[in-house]
XYZ file of C-alpha atoms in Angstrom:
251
model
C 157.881 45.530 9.118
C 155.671 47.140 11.621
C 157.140 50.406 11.758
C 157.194 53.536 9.260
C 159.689 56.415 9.471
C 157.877 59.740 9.318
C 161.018 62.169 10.161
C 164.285 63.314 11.584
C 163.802 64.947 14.410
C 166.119 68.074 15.278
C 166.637 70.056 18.820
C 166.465 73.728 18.286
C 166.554 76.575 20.547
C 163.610 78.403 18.469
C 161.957 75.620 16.866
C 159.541 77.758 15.530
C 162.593 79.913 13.649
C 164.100 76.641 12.811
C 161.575 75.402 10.855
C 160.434 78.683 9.206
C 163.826 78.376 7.740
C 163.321 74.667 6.187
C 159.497 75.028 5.224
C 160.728 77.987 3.148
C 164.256 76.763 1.731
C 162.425 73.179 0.852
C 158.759 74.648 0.204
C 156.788 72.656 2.818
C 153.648 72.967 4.606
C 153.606 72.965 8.471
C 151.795 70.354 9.497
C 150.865 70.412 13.679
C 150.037 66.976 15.216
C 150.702 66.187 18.830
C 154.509 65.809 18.953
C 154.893 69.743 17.140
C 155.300 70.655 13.880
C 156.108 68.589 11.166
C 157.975 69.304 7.954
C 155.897 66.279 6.159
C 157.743 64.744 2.895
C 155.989 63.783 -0.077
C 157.127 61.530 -3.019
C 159.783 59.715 -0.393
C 161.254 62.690 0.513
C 162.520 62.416 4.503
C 159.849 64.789 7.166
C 161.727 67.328 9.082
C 160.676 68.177 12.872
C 162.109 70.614 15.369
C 161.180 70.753 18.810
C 163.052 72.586 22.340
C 166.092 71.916 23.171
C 169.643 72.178 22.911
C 170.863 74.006 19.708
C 173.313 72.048 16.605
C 176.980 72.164 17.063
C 178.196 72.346 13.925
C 181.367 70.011 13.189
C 179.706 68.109 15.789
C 176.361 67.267 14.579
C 175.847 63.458 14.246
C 173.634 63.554 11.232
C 173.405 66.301 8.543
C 171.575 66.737 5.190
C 172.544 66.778 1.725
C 170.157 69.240 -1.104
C 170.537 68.515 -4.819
C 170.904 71.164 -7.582
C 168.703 70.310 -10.995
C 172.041 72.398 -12.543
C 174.342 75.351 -11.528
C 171.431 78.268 -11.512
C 169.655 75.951 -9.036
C 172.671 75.201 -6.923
C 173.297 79.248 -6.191
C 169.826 80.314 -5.940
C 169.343 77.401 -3.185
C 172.335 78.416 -1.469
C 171.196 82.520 -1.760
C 167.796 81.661 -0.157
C 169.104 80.030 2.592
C 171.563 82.650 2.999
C 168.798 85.522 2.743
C 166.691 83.179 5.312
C 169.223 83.357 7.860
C 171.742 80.252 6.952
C 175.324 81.010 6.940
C 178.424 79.769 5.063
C 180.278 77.125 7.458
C 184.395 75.745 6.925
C 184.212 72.598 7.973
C 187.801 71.640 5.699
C 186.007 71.395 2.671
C 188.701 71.678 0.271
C 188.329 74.644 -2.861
C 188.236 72.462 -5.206
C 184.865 70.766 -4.103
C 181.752 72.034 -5.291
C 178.906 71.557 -2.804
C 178.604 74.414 -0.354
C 178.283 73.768 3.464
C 175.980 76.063 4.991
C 174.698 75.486 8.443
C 170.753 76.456 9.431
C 169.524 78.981 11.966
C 169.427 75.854 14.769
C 173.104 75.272 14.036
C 173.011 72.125 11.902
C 174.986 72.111 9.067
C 173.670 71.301 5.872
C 175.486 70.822 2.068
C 173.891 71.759 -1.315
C 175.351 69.334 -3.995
C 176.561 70.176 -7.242
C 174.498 69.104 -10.112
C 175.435 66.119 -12.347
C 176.292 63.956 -8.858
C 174.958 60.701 -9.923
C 175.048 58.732 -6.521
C 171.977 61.334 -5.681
C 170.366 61.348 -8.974
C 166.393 61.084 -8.640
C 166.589 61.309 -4.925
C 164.592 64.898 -4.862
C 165.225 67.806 -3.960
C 166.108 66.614 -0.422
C 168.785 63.995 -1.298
C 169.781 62.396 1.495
C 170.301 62.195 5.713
C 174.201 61.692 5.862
C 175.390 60.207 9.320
C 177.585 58.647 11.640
C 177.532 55.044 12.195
C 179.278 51.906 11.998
C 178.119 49.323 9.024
C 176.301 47.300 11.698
C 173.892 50.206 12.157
C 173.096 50.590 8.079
C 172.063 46.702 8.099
C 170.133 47.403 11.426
C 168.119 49.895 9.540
C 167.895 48.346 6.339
C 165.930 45.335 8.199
C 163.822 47.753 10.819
C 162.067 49.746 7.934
C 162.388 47.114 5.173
C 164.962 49.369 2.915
C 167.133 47.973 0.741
C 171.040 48.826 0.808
C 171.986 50.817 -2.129
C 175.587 51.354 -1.195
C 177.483 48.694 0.824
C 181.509 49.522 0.416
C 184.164 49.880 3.059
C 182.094 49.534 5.248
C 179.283 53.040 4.447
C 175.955 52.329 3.777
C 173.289 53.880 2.518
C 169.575 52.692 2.281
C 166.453 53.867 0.575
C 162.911 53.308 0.475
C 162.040 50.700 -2.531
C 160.083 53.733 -3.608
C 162.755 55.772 -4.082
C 163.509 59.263 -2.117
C 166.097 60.883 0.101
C 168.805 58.410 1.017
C 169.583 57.649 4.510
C 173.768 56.634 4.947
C 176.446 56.187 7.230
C 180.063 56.847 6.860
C 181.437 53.694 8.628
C 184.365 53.607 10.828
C 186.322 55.340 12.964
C 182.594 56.671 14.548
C 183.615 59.848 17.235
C 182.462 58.570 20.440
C 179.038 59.064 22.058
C 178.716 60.861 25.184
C 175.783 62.841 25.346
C 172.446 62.114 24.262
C 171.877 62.589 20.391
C 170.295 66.435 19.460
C 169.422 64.418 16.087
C 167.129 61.330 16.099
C 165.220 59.258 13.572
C 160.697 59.791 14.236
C 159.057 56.379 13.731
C 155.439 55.217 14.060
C 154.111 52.100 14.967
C 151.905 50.023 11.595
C 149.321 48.567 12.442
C 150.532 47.296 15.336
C 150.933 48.575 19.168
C 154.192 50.899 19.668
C 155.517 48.686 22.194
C 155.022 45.423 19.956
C 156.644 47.554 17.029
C 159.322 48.280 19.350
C 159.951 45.001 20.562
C 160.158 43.868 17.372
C 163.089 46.550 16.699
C 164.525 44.642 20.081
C 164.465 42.132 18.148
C 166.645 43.330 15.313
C 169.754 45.032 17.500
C 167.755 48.058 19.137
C 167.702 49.062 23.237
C 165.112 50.107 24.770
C 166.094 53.423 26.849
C 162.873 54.583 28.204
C 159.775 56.397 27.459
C 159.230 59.761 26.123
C 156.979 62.391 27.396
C 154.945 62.360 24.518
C 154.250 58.798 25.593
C 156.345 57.230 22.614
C 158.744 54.571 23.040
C 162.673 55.127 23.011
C 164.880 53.499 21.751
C 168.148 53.434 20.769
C 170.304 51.790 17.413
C 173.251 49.288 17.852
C 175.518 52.002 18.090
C 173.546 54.179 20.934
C 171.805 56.666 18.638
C 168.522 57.242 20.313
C 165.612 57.096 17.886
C 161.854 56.954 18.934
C 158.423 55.410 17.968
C 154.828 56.437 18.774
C 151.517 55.396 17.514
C 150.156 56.453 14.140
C 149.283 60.419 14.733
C 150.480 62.348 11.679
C 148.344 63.874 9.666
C 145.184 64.304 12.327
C 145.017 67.899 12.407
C 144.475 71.131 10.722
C 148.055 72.324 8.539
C 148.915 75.900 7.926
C 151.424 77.300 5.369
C 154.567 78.984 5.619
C 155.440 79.672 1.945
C 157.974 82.460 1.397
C 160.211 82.265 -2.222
C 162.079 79.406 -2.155
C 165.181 77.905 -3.795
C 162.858 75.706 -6.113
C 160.569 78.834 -7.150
């Protein structure tokens, strides 16, 4: 395939606060390239970007994304950091009995830390996976657009993953809450070797829309179920990084 996913892109009201919050929970560098600041991923794990815009609903939030616990210590002192950072606790019907905690982020989006010993995210890293919305139609789509095989495939929820392993990317299947504003989440692609718009016609191709261009100039696009997603030209990684490297959860 001719395209590479670099993040998931977030609307935030502060960006800048917004991502503060995630390079110190998660322990990232702040990389700037031309689109804003990136939360870049290593060994598979899934980039994080903020930029302006409209802040999370949470309970609403199409996307939101799960952290893994190496064992109970792990699982409090991720959820006290956050908390100390400027998270909060968020009832979203979670029963008591459950043991992940659902915390939403200063942008609004909310986020669960899951209990250790869960095997369907065992070896995913410390950023497990990007939990979303979306009919089984969209899970194939994706699973062909970045070359990802399906790991999960039952009752109709997916869930694919890089053949190199890393934070999981799934959707819960049917009924999907209807659409009707543009997304405040979105998958960050670039283009591989290969012109943006022939990487994006080759998405065409596969089930995407094209909806327009962005003003970053990348191209946008949107999945079979109308979740706008975009892809630019290879950029990441061009410029000078700076730290932001308070105690994290992992410390």
């Amino acid at each position: 395939m001719h395209s590479r996913l670099v993040a998931v892109t977030f609307e935030a009201d502060d960006p800048v606060r917004a991502t503060r919050f995630w390079a110190a929970l998660l322990g990232r560098e702040v990389v700037e390239d031309v689109a804003g600041a990136l939360l870049p991923g290593e060994d598979g794990q899934l980039g994080l970007r903020f930029v302006p815009g409209r802040a999370g609903r949470p309970g609403a939030n199409r996307m939101h994304l799960h952290l893994t616990s190496v064992d109970l210590d792990d699982q409090e002192r991720t959820v006290a950091t956050a908390l100390e950072l400027g998270g909060r606790h968020l009832d979203v019907g979670q029963r008591p009995e459950d043991r992940h905690v659902v915390l939403a982020d200063p942008a609004g989006y909310e986020f669960c830390v899951i209990e250790p010993g869960n095997a369907y995210l065992a070896g995913c890293g410390p950023l497990g996976e990007l939990a979303g919305e979306g009919n089984r139609e969209v899970g194939l789509f994706w699973s062909r657009a970045l070359g990802w095989p399906l790991v999960w495939d039952q009752d109709q929820e997916t869930a694919i993953q890089s053949p190199a392993g890393g934070t999981k990317i799934a959707w819960g299947g049917p009924p999907v809450p209807p659409k009707t504003e543009p997304n405040r989440q979105r998958l960050e692609l670039v283009a591989a070797a290969v012109g943006r718009q022939a990487a994006a016609d080759e998405l065409i191709s596969l089930g995407a829309t094209q909806v327009g261009i962005g003003k970053d100039g990348s191209v946008v696009l949107a999945d079979p179920d109308g979740n706008e997603f975009s892809i630019a030209g290879a950029r990441v990684g061009q410029s000078a990084t700076s730290t932001v490297r308070p105690r994290t959860a992992r410390d």
